[in-house]
Short mmCIF file of N, CA, C and O in Angstrom, two decimals:
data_model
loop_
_atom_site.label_atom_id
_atom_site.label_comp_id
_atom_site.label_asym_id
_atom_site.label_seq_id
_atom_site.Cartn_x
_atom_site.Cartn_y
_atom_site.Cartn_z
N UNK A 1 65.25 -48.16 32.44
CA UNK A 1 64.00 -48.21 33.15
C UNK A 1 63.75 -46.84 33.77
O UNK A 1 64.69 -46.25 34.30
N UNK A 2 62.68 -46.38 33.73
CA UNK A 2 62.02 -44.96 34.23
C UNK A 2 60.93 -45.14 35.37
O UNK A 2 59.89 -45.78 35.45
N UNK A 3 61.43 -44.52 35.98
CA UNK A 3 60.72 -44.72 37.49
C UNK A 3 59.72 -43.45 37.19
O UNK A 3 59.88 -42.37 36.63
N UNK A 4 58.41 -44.25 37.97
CA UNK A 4 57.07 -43.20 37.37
C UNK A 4 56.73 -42.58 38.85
O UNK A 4 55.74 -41.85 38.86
N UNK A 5 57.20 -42.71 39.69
CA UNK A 5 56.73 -42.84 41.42
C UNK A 5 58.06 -42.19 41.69
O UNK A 5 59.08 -42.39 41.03
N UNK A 6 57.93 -41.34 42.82
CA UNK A 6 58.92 -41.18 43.28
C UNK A 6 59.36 -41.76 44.65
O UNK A 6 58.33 -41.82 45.32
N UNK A 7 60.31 -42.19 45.31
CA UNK A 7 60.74 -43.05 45.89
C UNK A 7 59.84 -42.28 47.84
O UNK A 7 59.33 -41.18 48.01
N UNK A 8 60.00 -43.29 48.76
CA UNK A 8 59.05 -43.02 49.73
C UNK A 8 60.31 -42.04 50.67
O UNK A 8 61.49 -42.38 50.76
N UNK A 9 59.78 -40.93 51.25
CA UNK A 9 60.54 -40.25 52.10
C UNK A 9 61.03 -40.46 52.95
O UNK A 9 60.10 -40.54 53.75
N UNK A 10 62.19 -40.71 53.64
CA UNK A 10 62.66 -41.00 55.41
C UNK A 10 63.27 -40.11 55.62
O UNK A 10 64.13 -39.50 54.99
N UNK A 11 62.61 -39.97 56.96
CA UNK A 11 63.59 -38.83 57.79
C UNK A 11 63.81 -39.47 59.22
O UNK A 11 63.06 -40.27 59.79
N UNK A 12 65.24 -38.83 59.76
CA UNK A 12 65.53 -39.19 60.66
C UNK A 12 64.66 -38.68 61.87
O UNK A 12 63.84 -37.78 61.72
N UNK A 13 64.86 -39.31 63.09
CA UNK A 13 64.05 -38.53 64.10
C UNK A 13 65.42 -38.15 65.27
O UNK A 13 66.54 -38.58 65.01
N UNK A 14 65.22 -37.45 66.31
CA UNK A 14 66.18 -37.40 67.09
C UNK A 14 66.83 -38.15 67.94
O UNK A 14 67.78 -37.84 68.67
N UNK A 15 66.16 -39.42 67.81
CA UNK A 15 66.87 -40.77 68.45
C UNK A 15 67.03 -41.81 67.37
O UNK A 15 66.60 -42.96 67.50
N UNK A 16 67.70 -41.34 66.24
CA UNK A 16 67.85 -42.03 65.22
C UNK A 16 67.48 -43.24 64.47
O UNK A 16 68.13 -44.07 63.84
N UNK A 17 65.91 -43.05 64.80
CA UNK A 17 65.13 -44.22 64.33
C UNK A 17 64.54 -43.76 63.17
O UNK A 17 63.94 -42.71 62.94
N UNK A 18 64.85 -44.88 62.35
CA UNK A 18 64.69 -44.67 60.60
C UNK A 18 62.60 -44.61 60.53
O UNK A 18 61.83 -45.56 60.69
N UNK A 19 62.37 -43.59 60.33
CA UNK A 19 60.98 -44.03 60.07
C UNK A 19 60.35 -43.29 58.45
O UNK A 19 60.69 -42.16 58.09
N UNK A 20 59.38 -44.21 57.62
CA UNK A 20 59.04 -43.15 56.51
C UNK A 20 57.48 -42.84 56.26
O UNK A 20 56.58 -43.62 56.57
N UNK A 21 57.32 -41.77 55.75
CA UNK A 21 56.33 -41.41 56.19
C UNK A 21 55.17 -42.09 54.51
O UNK A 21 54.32 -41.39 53.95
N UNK A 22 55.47 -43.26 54.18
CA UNK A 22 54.60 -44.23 53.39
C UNK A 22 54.47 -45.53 54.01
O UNK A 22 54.10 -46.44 53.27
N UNK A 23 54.74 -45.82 55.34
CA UNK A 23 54.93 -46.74 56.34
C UNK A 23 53.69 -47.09 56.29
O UNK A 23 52.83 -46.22 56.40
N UNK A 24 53.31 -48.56 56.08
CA UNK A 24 52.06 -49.05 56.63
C UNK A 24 52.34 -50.65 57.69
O UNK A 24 53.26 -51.44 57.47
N UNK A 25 51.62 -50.77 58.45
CA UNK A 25 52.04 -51.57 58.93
C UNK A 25 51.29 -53.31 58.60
O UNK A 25 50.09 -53.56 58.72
N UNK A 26 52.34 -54.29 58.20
CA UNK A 26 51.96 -55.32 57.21
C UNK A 26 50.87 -55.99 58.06
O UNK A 26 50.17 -56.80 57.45
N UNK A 27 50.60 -55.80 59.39
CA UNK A 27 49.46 -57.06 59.98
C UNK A 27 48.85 -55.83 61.50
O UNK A 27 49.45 -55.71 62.57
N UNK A 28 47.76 -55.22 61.17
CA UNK A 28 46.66 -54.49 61.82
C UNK A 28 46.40 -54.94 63.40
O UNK A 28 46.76 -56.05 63.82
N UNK A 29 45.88 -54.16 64.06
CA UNK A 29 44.85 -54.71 65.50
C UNK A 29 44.07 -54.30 65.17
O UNK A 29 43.95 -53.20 64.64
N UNK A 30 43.11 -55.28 65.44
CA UNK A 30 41.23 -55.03 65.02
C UNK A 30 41.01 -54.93 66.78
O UNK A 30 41.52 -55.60 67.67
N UNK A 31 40.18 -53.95 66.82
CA UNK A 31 39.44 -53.79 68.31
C UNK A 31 38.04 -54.30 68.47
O UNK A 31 37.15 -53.58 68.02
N UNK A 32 37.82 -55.10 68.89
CA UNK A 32 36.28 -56.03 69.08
C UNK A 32 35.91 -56.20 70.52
O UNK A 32 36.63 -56.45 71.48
N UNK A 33 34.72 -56.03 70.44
CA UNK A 33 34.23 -56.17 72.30
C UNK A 33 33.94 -57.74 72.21
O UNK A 33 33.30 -58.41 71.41
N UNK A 34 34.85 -58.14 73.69
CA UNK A 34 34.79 -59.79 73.86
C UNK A 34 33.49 -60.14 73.68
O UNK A 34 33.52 -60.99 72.79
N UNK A 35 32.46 -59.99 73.99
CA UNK A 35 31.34 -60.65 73.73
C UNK A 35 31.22 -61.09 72.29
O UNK A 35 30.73 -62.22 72.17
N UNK A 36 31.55 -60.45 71.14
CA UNK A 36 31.30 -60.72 70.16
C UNK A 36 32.39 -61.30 69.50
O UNK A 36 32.07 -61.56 68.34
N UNK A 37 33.75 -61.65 69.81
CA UNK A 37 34.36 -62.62 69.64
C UNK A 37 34.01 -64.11 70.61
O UNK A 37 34.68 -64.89 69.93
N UNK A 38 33.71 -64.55 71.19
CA UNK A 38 33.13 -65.55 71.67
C UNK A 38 32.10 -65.75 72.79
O UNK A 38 31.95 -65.12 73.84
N UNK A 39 31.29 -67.01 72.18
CA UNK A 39 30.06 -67.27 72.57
C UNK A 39 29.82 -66.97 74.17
O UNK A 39 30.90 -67.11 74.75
N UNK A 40 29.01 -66.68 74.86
CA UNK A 40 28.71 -67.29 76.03
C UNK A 40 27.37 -67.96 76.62
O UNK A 40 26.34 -68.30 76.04
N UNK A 41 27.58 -68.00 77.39
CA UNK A 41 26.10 -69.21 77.85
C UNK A 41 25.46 -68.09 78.67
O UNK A 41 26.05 -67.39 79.49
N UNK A 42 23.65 -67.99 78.18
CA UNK A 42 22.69 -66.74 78.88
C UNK A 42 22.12 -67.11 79.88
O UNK A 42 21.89 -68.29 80.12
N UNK A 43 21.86 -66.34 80.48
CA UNK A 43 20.95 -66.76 81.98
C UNK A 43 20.02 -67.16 81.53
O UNK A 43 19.77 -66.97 80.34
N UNK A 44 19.14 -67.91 82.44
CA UNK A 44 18.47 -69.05 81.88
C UNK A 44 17.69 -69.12 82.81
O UNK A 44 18.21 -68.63 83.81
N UNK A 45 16.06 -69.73 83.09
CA UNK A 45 15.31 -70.75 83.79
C UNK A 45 14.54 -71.48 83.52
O UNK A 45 13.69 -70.92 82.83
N UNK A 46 14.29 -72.62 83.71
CA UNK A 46 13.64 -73.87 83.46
C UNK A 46 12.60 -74.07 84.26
O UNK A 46 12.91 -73.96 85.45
N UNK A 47 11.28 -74.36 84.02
CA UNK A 47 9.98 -74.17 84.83
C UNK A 47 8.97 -75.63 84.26
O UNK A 47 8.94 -76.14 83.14
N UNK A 48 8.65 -75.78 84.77
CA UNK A 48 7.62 -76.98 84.67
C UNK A 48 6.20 -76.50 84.80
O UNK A 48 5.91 -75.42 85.31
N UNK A 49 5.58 -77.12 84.46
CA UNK A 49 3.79 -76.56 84.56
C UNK A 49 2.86 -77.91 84.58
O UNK A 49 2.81 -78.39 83.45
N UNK A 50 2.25 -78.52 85.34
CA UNK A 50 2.39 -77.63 86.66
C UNK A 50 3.55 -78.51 87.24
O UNK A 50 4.08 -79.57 86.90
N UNK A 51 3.73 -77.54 88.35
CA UNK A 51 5.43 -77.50 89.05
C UNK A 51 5.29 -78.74 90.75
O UNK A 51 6.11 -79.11 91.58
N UNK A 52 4.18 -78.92 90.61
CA UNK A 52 3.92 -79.99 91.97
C UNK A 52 3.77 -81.61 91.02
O UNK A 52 4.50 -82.55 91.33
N UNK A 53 2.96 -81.71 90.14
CA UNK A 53 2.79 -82.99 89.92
C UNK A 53 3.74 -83.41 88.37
O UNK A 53 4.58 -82.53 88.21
N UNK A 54 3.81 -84.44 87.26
CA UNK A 54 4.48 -84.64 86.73
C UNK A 54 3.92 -83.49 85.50
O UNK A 54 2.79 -83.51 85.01
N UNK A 55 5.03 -82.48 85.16
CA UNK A 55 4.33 -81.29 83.83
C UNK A 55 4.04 -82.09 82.59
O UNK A 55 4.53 -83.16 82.22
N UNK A 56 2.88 -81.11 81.87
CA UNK A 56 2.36 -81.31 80.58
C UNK A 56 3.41 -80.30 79.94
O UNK A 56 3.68 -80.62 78.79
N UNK A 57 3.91 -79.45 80.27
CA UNK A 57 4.63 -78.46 79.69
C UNK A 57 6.01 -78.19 80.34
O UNK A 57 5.93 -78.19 81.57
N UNK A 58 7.56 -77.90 79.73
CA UNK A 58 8.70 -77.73 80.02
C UNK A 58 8.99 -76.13 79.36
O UNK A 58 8.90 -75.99 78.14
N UNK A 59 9.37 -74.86 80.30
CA UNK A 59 9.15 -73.78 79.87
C UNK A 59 10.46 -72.84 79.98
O UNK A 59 10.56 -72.32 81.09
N UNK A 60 11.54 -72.47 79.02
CA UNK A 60 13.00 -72.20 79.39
C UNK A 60 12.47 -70.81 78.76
O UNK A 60 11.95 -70.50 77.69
N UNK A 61 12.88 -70.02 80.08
CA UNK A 61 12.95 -68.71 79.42
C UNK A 61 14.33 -68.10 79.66
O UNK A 61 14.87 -68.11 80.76
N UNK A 62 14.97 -67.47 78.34
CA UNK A 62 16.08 -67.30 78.19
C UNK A 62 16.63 -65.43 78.33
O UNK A 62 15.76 -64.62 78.02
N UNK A 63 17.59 -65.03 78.64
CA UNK A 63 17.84 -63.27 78.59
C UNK A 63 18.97 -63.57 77.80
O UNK A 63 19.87 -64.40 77.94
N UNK A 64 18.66 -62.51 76.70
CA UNK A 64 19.18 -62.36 75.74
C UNK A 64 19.88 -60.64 75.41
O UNK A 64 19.86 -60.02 74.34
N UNK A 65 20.26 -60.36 76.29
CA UNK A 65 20.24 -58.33 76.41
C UNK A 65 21.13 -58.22 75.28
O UNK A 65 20.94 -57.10 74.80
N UNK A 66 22.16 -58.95 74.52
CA UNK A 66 22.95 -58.26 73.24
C UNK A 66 22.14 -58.41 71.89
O UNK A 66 22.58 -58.10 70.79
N UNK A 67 20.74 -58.99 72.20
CA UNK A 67 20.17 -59.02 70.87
C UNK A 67 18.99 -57.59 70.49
O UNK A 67 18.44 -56.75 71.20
N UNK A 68 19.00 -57.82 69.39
CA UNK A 68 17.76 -56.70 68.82
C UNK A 68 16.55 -57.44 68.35
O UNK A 68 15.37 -57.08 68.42
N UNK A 69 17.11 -58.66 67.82
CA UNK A 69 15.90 -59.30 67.22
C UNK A 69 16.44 -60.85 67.36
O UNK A 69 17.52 -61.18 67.85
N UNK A 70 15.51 -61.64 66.86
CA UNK A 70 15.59 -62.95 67.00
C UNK A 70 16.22 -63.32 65.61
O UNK A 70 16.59 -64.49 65.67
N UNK A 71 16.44 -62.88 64.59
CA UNK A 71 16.88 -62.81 63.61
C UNK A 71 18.46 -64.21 62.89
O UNK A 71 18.77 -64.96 61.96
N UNK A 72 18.84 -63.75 64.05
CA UNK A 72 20.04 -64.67 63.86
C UNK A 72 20.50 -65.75 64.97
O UNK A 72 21.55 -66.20 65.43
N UNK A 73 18.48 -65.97 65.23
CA UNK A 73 18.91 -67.01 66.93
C UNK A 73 18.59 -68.63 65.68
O UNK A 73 17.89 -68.80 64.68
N UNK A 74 19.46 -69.41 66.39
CA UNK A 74 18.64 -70.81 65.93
C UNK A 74 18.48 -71.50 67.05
O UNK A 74 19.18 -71.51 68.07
N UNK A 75 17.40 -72.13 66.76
CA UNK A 75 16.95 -72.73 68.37
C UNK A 75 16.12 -74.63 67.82
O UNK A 75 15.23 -75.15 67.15
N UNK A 76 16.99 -74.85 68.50
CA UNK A 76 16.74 -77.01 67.56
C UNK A 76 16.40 -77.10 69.14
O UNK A 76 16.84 -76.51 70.12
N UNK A 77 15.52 -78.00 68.98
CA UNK A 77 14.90 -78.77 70.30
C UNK A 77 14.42 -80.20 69.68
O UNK A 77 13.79 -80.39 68.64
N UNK A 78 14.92 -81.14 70.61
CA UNK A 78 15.20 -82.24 70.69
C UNK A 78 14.01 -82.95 71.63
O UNK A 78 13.45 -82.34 72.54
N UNK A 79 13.71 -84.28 71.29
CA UNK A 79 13.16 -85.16 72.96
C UNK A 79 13.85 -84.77 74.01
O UNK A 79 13.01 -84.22 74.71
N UNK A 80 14.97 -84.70 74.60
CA UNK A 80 15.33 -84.93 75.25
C UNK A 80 16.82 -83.31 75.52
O UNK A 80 17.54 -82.96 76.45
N UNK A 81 16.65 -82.98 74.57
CA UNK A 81 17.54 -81.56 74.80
C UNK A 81 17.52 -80.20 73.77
O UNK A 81 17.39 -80.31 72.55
N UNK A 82 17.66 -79.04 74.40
CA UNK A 82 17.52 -78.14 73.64
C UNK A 82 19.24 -77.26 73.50
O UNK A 82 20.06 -76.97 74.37
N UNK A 83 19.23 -77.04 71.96
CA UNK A 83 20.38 -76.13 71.70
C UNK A 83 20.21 -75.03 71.10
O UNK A 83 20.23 -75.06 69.87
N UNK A 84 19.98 -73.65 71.82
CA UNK A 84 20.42 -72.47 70.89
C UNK A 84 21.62 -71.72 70.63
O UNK A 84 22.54 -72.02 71.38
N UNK A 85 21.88 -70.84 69.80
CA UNK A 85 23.23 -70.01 69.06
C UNK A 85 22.24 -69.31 68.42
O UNK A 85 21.24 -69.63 67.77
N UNK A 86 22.73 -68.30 68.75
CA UNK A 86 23.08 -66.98 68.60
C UNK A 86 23.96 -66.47 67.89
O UNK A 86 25.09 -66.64 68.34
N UNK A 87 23.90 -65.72 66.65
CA UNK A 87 24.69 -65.50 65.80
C UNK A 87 25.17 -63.83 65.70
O UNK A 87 24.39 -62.98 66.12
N UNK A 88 26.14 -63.53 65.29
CA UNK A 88 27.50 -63.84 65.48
C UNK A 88 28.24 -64.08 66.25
O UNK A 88 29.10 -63.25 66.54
N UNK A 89 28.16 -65.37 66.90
CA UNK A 89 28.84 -65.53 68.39
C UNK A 89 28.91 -64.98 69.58
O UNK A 89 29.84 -64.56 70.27
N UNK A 90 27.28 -65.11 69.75
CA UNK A 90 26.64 -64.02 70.90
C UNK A 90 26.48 -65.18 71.82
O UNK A 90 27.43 -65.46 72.55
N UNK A 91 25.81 -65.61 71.87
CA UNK A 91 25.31 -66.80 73.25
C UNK A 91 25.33 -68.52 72.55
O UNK A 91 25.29 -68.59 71.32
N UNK A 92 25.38 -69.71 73.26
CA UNK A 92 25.14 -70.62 73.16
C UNK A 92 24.82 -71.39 74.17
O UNK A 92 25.68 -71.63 75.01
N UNK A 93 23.79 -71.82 74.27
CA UNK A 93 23.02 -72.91 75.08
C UNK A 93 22.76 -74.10 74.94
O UNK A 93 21.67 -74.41 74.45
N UNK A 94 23.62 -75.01 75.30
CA UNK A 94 22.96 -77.00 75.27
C UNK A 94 22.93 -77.33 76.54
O UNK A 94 23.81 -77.39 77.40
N UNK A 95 21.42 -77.59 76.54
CA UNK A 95 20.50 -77.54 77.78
C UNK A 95 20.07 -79.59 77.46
O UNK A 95 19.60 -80.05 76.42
N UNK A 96 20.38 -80.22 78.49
CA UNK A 96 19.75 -81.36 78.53
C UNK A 96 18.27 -81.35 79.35
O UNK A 96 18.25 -80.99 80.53
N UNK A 97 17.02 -81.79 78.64
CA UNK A 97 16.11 -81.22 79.31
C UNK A 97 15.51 -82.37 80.40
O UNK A 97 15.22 -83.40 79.79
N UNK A 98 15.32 -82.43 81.46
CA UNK A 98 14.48 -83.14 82.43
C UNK A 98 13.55 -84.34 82.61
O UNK A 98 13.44 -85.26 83.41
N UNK A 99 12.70 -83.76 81.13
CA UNK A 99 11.81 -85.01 80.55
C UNK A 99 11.59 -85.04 79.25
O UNK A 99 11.53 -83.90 78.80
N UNK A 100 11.41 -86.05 78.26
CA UNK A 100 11.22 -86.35 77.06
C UNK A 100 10.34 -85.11 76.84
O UNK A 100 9.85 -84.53 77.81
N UNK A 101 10.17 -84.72 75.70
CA UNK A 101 9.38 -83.61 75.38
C UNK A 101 8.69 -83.87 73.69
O UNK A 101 9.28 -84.75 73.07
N UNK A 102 7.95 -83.43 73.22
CA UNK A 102 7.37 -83.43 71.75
C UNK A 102 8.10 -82.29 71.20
O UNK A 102 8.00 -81.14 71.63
N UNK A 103 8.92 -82.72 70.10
CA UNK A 103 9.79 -81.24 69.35
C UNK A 103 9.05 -81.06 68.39
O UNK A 103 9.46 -80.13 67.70
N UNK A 104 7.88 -81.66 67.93
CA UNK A 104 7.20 -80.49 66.97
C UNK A 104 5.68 -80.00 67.61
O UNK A 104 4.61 -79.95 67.01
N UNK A 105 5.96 -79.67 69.00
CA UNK A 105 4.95 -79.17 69.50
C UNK A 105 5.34 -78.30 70.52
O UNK A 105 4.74 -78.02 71.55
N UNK A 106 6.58 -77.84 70.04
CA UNK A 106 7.43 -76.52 71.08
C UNK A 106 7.05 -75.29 69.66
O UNK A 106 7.10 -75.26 68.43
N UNK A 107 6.59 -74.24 71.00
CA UNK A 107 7.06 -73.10 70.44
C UNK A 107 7.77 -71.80 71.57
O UNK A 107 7.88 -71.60 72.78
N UNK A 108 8.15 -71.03 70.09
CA UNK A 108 8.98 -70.04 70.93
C UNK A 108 8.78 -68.11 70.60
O UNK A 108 8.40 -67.62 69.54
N UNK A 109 9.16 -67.41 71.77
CA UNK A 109 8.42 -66.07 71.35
C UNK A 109 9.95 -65.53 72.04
O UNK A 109 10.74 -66.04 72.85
N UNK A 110 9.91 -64.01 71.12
CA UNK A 110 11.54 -63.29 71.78
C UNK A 110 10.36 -61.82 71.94
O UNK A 110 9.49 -61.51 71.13
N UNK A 111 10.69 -61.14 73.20
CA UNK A 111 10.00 -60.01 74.00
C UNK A 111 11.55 -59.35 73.43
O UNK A 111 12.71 -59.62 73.76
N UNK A 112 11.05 -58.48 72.54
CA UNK A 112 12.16 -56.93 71.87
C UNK A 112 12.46 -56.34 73.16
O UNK A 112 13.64 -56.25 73.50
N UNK A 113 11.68 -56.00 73.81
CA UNK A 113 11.69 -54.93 74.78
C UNK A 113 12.62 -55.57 76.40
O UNK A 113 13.49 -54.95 77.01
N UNK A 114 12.05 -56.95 76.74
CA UNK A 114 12.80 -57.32 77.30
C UNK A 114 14.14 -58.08 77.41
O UNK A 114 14.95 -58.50 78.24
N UNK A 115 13.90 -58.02 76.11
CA UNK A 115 15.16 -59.59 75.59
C UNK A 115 15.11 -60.65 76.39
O UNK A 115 16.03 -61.14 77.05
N UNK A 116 13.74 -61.07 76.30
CA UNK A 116 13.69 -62.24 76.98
C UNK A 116 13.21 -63.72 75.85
O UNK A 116 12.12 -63.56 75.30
N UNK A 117 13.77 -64.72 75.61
CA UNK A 117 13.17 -65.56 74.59
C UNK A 117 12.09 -66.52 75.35
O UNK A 117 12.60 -66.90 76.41
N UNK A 118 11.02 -66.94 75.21
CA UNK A 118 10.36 -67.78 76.26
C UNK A 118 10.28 -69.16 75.19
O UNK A 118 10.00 -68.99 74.00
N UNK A 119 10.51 -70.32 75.68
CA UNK A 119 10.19 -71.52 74.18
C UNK A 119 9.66 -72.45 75.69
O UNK A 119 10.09 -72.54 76.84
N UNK A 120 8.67 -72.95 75.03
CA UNK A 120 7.42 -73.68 75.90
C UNK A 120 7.28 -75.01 75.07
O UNK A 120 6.79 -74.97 73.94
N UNK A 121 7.74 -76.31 75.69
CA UNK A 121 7.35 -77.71 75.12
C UNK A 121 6.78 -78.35 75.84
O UNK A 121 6.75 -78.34 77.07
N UNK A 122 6.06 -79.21 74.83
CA UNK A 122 5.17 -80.01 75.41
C UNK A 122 5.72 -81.31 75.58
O UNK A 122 6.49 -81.74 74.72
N UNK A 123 5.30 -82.24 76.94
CA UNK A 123 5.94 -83.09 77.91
C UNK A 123 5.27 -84.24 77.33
O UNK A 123 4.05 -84.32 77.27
N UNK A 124 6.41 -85.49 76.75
CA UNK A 124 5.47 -86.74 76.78
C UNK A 124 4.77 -87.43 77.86
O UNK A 124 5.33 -87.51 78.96
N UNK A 125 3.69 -87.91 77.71
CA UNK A 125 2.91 -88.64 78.35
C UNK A 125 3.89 -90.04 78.90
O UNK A 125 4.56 -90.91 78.35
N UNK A 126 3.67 -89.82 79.72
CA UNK A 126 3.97 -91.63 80.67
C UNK A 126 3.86 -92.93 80.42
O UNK A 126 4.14 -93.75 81.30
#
């Protein structure tokens, strides 16, 4: 058999630790900023309209400062509760909401500039 490679170099060091200089090491550290290894929950407020008698409208406006775009938000709204995520494991929100609401009569807008998401539903009737 003919060896086509020549074998990996070691040299000693002065505290006689064997090291060679084709050394790789079998399992890495990846450096990631915690936010983007797991989710967290965004500041948040919940507003009613109008805010004295029973609302026609339920109004969560959300801050979102690690996003650029709305791109990878999903946002499900329910009668009775709203869940967004944020993708890649930027934020998550399950919000139980106050009063029954119409889910195909919510909508929602994301401000680039402020990173603010505003989603506005409409309140069932009595």
């Amino acid at each position: 058999r003919i060896r086509t490679q020549s074998k990996p170099r070691i040299e000693m060091e002065e505290n006689d630790v064997i090291k060679s200089n084709t050394y790789s090491p079998l399992i890495a550290e990846v450096s990631t900023h915690p936010e983007a290894v797991t989710s967290s929950t965004p500041e948040y407020t919940l507003t009613k309209d109008p805010p004295d008698t029973y609302p026609e409208y339920i109004v969560l406006e959300t801050k979102l400062p690690l996003l650029k775009s709305c791109k990878h938000v999903e946002l499900d709204v329910g009668e009775d509760r709203i869940v967004l995520t944020a993708h890649p494991n930027r934020y998550h929100l399950d919000l139980w909401l106050p009063y029954y609401v119409i889910p195909g009569q919510a909508g929602a807008q994301f401000d680039k500039k402020t990173k603010l998401l505003s989603v506005t539903m409409s309140v069932q009737k009595l």
